[in-house]
Short mmCIF file of C-alpha atoms and ligand atoms in Angstrom, two decimals:
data_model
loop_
_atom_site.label_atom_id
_atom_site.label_comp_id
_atom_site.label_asym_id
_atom_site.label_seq_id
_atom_site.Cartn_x
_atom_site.Cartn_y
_atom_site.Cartn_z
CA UNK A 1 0.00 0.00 0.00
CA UNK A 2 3.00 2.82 0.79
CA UNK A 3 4.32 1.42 -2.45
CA UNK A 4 1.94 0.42 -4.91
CA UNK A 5 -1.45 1.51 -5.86
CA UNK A 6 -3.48 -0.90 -3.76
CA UNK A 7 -6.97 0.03 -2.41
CA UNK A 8 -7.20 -0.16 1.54
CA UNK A 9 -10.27 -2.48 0.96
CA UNK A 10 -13.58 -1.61 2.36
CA UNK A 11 -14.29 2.42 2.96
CA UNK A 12 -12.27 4.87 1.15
CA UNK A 13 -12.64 7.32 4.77
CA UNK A 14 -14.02 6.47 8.55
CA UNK A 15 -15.07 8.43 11.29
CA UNK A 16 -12.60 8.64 14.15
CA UNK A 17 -14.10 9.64 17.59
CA UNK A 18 -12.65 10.04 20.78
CA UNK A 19 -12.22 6.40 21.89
CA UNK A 20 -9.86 5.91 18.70
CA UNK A 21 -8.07 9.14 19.45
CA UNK A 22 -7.20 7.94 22.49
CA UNK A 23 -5.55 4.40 21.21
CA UNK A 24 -3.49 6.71 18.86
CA UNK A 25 -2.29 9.00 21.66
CA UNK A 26 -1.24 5.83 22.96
CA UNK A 27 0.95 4.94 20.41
CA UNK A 28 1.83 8.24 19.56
CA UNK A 29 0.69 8.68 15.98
CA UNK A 30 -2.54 10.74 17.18
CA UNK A 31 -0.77 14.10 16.41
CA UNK A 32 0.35 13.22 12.61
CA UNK A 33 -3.31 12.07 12.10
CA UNK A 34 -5.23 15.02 13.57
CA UNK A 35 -2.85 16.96 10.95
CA UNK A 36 -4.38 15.36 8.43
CA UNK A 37 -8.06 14.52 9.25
CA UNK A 38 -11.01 16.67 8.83
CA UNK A 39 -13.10 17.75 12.00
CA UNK A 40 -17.15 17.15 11.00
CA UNK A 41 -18.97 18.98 13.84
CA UNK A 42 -22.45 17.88 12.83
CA UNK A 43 -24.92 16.44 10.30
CA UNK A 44 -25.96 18.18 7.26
CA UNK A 45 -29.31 16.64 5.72
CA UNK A 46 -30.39 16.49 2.88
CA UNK A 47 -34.29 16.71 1.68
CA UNK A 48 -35.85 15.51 -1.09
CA UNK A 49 -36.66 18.81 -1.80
CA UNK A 50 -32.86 19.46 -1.77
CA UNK A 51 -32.90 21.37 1.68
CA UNK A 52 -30.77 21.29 3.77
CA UNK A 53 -30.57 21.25 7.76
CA UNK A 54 -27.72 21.25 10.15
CA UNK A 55 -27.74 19.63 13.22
CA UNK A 56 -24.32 19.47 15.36
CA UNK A 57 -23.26 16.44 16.84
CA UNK A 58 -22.15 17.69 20.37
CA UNK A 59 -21.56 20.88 22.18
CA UNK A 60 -19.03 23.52 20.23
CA UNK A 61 -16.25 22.13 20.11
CA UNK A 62 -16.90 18.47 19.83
CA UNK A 63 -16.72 16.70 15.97
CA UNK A 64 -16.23 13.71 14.96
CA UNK A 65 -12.82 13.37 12.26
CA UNK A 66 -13.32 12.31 8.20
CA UNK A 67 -9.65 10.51 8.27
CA UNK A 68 -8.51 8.31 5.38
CA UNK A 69 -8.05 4.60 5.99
CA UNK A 70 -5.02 4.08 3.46
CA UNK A 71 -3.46 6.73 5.68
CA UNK A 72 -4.14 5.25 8.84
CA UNK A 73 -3.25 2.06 7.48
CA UNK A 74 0.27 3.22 6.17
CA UNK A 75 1.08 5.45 9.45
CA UNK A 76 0.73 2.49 11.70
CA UNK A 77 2.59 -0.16 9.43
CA UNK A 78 5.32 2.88 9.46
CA UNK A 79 5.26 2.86 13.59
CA UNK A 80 5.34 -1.14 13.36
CA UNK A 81 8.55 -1.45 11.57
CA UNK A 82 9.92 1.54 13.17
CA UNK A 83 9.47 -0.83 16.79
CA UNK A 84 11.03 -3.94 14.94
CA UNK A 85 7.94 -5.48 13.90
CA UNK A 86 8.59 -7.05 10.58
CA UNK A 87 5.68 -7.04 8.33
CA UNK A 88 5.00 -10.22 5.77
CA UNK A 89 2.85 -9.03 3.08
CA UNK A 90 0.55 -11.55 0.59
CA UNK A 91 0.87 -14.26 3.13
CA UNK A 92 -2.42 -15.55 3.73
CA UNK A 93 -3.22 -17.15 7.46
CA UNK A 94 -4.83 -20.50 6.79
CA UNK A 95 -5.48 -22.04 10.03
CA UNK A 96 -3.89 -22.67 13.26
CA UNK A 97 -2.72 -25.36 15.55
CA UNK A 98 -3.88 -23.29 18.57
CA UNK A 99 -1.60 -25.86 21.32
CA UNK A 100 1.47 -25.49 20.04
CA UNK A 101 1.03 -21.73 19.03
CA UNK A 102 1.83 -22.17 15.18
CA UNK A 103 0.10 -20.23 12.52
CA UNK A 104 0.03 -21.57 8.71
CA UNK A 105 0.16 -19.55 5.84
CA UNK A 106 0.33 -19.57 2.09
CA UNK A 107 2.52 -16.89 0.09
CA UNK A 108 -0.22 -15.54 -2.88
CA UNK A 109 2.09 -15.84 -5.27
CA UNK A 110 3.90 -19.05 -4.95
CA UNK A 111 1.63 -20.82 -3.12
CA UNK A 112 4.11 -22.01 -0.41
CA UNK A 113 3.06 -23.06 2.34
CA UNK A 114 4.75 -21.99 5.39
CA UNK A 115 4.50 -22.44 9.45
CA UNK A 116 4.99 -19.99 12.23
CA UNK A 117 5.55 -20.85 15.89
CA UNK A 118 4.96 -17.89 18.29
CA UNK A 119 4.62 -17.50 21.88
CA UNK A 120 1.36 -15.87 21.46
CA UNK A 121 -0.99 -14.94 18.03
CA UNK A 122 -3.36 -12.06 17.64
CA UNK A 123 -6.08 -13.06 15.31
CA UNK A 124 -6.56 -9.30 13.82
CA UNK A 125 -7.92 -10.64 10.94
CA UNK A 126 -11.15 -8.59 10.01
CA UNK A 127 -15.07 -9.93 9.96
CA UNK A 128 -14.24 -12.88 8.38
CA UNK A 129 -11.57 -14.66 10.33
CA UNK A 130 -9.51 -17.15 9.82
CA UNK A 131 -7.96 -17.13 13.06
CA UNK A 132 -11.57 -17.32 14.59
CA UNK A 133 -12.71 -19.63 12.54
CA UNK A 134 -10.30 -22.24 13.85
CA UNK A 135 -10.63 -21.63 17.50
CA UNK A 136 -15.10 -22.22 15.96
CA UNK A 137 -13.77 -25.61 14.56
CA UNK A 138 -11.31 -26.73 17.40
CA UNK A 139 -12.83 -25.62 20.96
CA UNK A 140 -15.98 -27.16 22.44
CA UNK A 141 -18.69 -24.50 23.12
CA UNK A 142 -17.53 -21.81 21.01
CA UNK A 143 -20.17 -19.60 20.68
CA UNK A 144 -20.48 -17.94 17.32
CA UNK A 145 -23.25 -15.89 15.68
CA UNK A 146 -23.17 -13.47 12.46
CA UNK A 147 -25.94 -11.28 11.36
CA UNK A 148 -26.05 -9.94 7.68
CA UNK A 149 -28.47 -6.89 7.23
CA UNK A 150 -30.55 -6.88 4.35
CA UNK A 151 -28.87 -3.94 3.36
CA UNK A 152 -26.03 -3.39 1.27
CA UNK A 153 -23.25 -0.56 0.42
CA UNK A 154 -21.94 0.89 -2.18
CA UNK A 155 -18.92 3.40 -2.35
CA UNK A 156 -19.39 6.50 -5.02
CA UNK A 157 -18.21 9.84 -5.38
CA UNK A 158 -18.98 13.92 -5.79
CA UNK A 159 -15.28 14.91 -7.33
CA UNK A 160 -13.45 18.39 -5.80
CA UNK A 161 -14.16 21.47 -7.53
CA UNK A 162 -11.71 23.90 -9.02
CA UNK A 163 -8.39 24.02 -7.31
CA UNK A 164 -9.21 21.07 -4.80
CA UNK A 165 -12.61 22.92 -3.18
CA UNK A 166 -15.22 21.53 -1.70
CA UNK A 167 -18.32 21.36 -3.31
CA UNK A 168 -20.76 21.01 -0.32
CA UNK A 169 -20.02 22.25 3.54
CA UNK A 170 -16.89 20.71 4.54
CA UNK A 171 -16.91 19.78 8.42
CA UNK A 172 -20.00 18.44 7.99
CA UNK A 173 -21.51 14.58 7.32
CA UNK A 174 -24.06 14.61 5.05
CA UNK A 175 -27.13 12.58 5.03
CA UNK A 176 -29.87 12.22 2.65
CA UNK A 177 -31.97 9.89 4.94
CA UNK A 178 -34.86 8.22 2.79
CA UNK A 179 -36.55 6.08 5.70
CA UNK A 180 -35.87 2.67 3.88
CA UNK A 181 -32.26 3.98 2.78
CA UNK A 182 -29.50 6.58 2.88
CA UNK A 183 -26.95 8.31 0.92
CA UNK A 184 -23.73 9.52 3.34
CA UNK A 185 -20.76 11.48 2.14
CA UNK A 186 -17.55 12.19 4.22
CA UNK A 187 -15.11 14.88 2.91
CA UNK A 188 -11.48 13.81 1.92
CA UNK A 189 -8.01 16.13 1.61
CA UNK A 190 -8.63 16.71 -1.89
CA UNK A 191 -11.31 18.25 -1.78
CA UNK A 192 -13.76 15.16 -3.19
CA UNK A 193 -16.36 13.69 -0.81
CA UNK A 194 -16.36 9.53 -0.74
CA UNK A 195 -20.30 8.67 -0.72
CA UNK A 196 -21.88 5.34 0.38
CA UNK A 197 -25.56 4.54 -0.36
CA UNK A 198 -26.36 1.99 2.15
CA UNK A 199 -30.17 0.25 -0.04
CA UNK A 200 -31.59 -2.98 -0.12
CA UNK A 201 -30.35 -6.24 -2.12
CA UNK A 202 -33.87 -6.60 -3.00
CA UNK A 203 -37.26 -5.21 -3.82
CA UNK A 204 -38.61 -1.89 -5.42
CA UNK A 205 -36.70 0.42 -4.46
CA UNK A 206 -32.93 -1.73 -4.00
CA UNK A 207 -29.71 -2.66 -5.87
CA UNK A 208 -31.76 -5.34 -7.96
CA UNK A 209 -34.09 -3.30 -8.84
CA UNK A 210 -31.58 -0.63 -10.96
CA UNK A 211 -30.36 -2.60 -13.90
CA UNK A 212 -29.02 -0.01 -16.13
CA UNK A 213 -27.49 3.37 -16.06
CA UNK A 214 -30.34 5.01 -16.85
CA UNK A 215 -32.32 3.41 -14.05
CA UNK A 216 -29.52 4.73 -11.70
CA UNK A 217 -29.55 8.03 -13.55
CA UNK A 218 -33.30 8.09 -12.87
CA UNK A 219 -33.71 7.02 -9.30
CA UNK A 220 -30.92 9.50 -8.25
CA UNK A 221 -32.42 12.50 -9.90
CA UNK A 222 -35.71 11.71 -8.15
CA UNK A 223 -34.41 10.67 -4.73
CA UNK A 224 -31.01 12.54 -4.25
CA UNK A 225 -31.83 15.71 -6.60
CA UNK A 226 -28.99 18.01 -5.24
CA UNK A 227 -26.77 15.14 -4.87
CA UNK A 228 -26.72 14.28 -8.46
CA UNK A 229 -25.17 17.79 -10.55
CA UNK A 230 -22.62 16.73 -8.00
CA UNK A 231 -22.09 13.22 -9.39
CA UNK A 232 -20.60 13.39 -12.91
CA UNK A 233 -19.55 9.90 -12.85
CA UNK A 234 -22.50 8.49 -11.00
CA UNK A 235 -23.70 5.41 -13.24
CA UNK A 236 -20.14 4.62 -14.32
CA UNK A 237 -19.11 3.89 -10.37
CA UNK A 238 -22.09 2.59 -9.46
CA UNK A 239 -21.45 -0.29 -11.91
CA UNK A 240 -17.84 -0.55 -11.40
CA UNK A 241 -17.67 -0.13 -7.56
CA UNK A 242 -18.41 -3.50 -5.47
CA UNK A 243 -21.36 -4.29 -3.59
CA UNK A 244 -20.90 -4.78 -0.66
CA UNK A 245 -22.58 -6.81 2.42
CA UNK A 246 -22.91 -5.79 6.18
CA UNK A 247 -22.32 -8.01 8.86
CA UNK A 248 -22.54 -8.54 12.80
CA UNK A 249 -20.37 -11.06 14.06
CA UNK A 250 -20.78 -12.28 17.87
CA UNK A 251 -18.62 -15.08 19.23
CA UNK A 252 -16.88 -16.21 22.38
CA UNK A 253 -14.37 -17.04 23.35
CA UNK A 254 -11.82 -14.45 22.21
CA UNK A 255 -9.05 -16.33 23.72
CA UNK A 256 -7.02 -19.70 23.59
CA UNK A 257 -5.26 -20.13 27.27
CA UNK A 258 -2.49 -17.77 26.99
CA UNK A 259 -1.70 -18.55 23.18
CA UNK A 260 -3.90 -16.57 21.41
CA UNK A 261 -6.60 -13.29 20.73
CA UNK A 262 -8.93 -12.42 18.41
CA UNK A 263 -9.10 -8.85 18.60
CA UNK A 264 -10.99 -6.05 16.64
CA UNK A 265 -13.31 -6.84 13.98
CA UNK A 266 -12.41 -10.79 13.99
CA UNK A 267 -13.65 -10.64 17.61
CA UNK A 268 -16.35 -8.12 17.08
CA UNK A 269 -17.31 -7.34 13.34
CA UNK A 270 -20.17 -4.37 13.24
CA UNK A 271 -22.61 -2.31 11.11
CA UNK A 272 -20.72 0.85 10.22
CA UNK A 273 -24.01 3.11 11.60
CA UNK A 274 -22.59 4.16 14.81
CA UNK A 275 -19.03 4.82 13.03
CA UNK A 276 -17.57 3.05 16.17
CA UNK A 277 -15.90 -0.68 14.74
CA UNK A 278 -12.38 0.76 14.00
CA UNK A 279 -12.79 3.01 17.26
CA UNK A 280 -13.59 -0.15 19.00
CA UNK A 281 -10.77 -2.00 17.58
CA UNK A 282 -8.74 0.91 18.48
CA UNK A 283 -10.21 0.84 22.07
CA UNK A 284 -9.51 -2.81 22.78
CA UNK A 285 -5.84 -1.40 22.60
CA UNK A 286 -6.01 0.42 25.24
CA UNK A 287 -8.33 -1.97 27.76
CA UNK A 288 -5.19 -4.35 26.85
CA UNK A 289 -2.74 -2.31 27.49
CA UNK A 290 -4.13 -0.99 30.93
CA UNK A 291 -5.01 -4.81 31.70
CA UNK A 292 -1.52 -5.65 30.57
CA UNK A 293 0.32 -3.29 32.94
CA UNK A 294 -1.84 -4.44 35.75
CA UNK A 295 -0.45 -8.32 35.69
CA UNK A 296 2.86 -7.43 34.68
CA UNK A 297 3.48 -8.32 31.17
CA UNK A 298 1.47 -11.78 32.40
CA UNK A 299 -0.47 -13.17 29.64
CA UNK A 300 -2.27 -15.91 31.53
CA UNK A 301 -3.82 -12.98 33.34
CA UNK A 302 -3.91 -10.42 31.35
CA UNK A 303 -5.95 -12.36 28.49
CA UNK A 304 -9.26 -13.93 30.44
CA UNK A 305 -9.55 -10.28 31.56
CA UNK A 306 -9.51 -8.61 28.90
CA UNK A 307 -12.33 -10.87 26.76
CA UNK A 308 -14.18 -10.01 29.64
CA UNK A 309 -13.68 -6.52 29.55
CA UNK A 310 -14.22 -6.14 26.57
CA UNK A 311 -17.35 -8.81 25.80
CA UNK A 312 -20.09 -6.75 26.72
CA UNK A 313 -18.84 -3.90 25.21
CA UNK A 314 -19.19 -5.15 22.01
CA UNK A 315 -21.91 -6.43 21.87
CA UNK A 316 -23.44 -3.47 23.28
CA UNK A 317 -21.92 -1.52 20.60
CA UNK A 318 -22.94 -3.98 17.94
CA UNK A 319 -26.73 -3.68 19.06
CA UNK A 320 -26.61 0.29 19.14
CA UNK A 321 -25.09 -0.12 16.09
CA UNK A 322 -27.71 -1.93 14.29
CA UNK A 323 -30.27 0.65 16.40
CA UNK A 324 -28.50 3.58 14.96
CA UNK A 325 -29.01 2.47 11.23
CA UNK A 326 -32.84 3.28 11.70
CA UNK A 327 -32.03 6.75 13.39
CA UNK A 328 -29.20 7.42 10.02
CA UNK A 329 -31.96 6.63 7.25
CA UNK A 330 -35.24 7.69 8.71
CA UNK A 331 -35.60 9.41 12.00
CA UNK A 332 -32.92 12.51 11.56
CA UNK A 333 -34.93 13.99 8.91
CA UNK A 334 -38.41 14.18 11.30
CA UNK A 335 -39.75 17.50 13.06
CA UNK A 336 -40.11 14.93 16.33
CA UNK A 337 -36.50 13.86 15.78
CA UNK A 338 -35.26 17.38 15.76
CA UNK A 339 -37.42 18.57 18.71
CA UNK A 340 -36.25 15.64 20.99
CA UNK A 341 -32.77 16.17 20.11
CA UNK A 342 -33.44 19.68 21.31
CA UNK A 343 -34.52 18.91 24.42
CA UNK A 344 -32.29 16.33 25.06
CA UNK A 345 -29.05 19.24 24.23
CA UNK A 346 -30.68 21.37 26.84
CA UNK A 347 -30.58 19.02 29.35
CA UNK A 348 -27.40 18.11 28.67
CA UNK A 349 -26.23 21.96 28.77
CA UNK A 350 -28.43 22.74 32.27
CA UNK A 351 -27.69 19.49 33.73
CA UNK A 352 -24.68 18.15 32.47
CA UNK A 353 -23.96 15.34 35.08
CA UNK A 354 -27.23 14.10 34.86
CA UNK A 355 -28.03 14.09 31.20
CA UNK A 356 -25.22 13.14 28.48
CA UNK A 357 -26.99 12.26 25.26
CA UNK A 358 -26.52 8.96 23.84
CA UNK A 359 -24.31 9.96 20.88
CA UNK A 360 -22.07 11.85 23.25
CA UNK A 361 -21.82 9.01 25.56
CA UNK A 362 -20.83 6.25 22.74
CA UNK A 363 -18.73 9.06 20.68
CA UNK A 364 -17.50 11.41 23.30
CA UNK A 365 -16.45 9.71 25.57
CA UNK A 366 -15.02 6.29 26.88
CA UNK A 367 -17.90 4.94 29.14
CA UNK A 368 -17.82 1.35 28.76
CA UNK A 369 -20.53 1.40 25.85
CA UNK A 370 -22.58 -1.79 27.75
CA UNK A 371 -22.98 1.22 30.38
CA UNK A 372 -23.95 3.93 27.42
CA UNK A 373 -26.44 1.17 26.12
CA UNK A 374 -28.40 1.14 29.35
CA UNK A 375 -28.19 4.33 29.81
CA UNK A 376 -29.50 5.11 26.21
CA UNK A 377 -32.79 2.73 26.88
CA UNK A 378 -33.49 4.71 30.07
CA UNK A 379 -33.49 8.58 28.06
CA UNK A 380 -35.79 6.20 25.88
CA UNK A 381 -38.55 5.54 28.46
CA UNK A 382 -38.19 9.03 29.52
CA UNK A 383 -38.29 11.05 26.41
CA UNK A 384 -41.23 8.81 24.97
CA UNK A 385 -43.01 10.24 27.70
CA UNK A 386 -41.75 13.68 27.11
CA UNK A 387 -42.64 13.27 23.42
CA UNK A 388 -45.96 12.19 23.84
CA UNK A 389 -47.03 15.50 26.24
CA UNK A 390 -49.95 17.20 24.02
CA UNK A 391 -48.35 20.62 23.21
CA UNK A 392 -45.03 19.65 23.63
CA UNK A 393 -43.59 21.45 20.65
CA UNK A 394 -44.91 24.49 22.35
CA UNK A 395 -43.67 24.02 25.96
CA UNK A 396 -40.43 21.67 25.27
CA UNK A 397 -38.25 24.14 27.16
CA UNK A 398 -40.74 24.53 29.74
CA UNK A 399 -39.58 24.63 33.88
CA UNK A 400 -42.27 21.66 33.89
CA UNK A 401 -40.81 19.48 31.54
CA UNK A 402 -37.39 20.12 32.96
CA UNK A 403 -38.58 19.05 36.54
CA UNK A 404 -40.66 16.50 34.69
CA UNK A 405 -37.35 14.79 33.41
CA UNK A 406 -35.17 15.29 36.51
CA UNK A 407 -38.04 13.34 38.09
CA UNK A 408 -37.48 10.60 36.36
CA UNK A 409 -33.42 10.55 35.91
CA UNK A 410 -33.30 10.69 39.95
C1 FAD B 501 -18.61 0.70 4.76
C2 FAD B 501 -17.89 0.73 6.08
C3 FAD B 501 -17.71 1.93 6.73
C4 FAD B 501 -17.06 1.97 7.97
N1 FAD B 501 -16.93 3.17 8.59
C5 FAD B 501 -16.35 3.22 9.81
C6 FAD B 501 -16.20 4.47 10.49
O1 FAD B 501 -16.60 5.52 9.97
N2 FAD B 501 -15.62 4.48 11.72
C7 FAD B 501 -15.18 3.34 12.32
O2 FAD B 501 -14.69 3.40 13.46
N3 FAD B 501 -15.30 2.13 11.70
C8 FAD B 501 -15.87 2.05 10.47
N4 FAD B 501 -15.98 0.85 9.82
C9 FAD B 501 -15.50 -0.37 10.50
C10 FAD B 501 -13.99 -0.55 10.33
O3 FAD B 501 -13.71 -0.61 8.95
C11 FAD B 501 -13.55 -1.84 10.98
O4 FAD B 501 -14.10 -1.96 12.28
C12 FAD B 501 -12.02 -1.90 11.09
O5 FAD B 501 -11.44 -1.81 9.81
C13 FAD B 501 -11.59 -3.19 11.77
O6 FAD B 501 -10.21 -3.24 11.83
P1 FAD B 501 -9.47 -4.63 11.97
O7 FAD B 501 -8.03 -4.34 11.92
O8 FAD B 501 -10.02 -5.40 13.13
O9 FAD B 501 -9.91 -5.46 10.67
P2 FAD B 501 -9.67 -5.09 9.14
O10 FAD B 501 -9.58 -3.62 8.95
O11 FAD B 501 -10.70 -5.86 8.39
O12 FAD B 501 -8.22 -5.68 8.85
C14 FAD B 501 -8.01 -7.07 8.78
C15 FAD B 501 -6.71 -7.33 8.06
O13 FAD B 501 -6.46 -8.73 8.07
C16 FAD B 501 -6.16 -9.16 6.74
N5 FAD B 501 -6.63 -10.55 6.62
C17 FAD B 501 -7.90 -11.02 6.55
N6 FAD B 501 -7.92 -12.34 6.46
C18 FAD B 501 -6.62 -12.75 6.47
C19 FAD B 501 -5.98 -14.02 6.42
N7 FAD B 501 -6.66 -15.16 6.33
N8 FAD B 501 -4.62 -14.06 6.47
C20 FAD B 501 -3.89 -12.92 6.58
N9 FAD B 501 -4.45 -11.68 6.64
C21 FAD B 501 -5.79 -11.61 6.59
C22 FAD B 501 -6.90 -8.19 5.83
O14 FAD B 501 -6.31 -8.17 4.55
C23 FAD B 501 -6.72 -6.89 6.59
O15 FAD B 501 -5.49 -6.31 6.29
C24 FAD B 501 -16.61 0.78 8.58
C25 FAD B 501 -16.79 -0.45 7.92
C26 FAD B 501 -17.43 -0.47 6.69
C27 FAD B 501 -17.64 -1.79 6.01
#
């Protein structure tokens, strides 16, 4: 990849939030990254009408960062080697033999196979695992579950203006939330934005259901009207660029004795709705590292500690994950939406250590997101109340329904 012209796989950009911030401060690369990532304070949505609204993500201050994967990718391979790791590149892990700690591997071109004894393996090996797959087929009771949405995505682009501009608001993420479906767009350095419509596989309105160019060309000019000026080479990506499924994975164990980890997406694959799977990756880090300190460097510790750290974690953030999707493509472009989000961000500014909106909590901060999960379904109960008060657009910022909530938190 720091050589040759090879994609960086799925996502051309991702969302970094606090939690991975604070695994890169950790290795000390977060400083060279904030250089080059771009801060999006809120949402930007889109109508059908070609409208647009702004809604900010936090208080001032607070944004979430449009930061390109290659770049990630090549800045910690560059911090690797620069620590002695050596890196083997087109070697594909086949399986393990998880007692005696020895990982297999074919070279792509040569097809040689080769073994590797180690004193410990990471399986870091994305959604689809081969390292987890083999602890699946050789441990009793693994527990293993995957989840594909009926949903799809598919990356296209709007192109930079003249002299590398932008051609819509910059530090912003734009949505154009269609209840069933969505169109995103993150900005990159060059002044493009990389867009993802996240549709169906099947039925009316889905990927099978646009066969040609001009049924793209059509359904984008009705549904995405602003979007599409923007999109010279709409049809032509939208043909050429993958399709491509989303999954959540769920297993356990993470862990062989004190020979091996999954960790990251092998351990925890998610929908990419919350924008949290590489920040969760990046999070397990740090749990490990804090665990690791506490034992001493002692793996037989520090391992069955960490999976269970970390366990309920993600598979809280897997199920607000999921949750989120619905909020993405339908509920952020509602008048109810808006007005609880309101009320919710004055809480949060009168009350601040009683009321810390969900987003905040899984994308702000680094409470254990089982705890923000929890949390999140109580501000449910409560603000379905709220929202159901007749009048309530009219007395939302009323002392009443202040005490009425404080009520209710306490
Ligand atoms: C469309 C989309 C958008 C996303 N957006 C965001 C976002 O905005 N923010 C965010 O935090 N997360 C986002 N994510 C999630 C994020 O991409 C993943 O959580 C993250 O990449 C996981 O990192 P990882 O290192 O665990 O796995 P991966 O990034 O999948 O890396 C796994 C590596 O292992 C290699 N590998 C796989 N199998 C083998 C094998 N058998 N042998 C040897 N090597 C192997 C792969 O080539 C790859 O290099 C998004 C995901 C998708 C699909």
């Amino acid at each position: 990849m720091r050589h040759e012209n090879i994609p960086a796989g799925r996502s051309i950009n991702l969302a970094l939030s606090d939690r991975g911030w604070r695994g890169l401060e950790g290795v000390g690369i977060a400083e060279d990254i904030r250089k080059v990532a771009i801060p999006m304070n809120g949402r930007m949505i889109h109508t059908i009408k070609g409208e647009l609204a702004y809604q900010a993500y936090g208080e001032s201050g607070q944004s979430i960062y449009a930061t390109s994967r290659a770049l990630l990718n090549c800045e910690m391979m560059n911090l690797a080697e620069k620590n002695q790791v050596k890196i083997f590149f087109n070697h594909r892990c086949t399986g393990l033999d998880l007692e005696n700690s020895t990982a297999r591997f074919e070279e792509h071109q040569t097809k040689k196979e080769i073994s590797v004894k180690s004193d410990l393996i990471f399986g870091s090996d994305g959604a689809f695992s081969a390292a987890r797959l083999q602890l699946q087929l050789s441990t009793d009771r693994f527990q293993y579950s995957q989840d594909y949405l009926q949903h799809a995505y598919k990356e296209l682009l709007i192109p930079a203006g003249a002299n590398q501009s932008f051609r819509m608001e910059k530090h912003a993420l734009h949505i154009w939330p269609r209840g069933g479906y969505m169109l995103i767009a993150l900005p990159n350095l060059d002044g493009s934005f990389t867009c993802t419509l996240f549709f169906p596989f099947e039925g009316a309105e889905s990927f099978a259901a646009l066969k040609s160019k001009e049924d793209v060309e059509a359904f984008f000019a009705r549904v995405f009207p602003d979007a599409v000026p923007l999109m010279p080479t709409l049809s032509d990506d939208y043909f050429h660029n993958p399709t491509g499924s989303l999954v959540t994975v769920k297993c356990f164990p993470w862990i062989y004795q004190d020979k091996m980890s999954l960790i990251g997406d092998a351990a925890h694959a998610i929908v990419p709705f919350f924008g949290q799977g590489m920040n969760c990756g990046f999070e397990d880090c740090t749990v490990l590292e804090e665990i690791l300190n506490k034992h001493g460097d002692d793996w037989s510790k520090a391992l069955p500690e960490f999976q269970m750290a970390r366990k309920p974690n993600a598979d809280a953030i897997a199920d607000l994950a999921v949750q989120n999707f619905i909020e993405m493509r339908d509920l952020v472009g509602k008048p109810e939406f808006l007005l609880r989000k309101k009320i919710e961000a004055r809480m949060h500014e009168k009350f601040p250590d009683k009321w810390l909106p969900l987003y905040s909590q899984v994308t702000f901060s680094n409470i254990p997101y089982s705890v923000a999960l929890a949390n999140g379904k109580k501000q449910d109960a409560i603000m379905e109340e709220v929202m159901a008060i007749p009048g309530i657009e009219n007395r939302w910022d009323s002392p009443e329904i202040e005490k009425k909530i404080i009520d209710r938190i306490s």
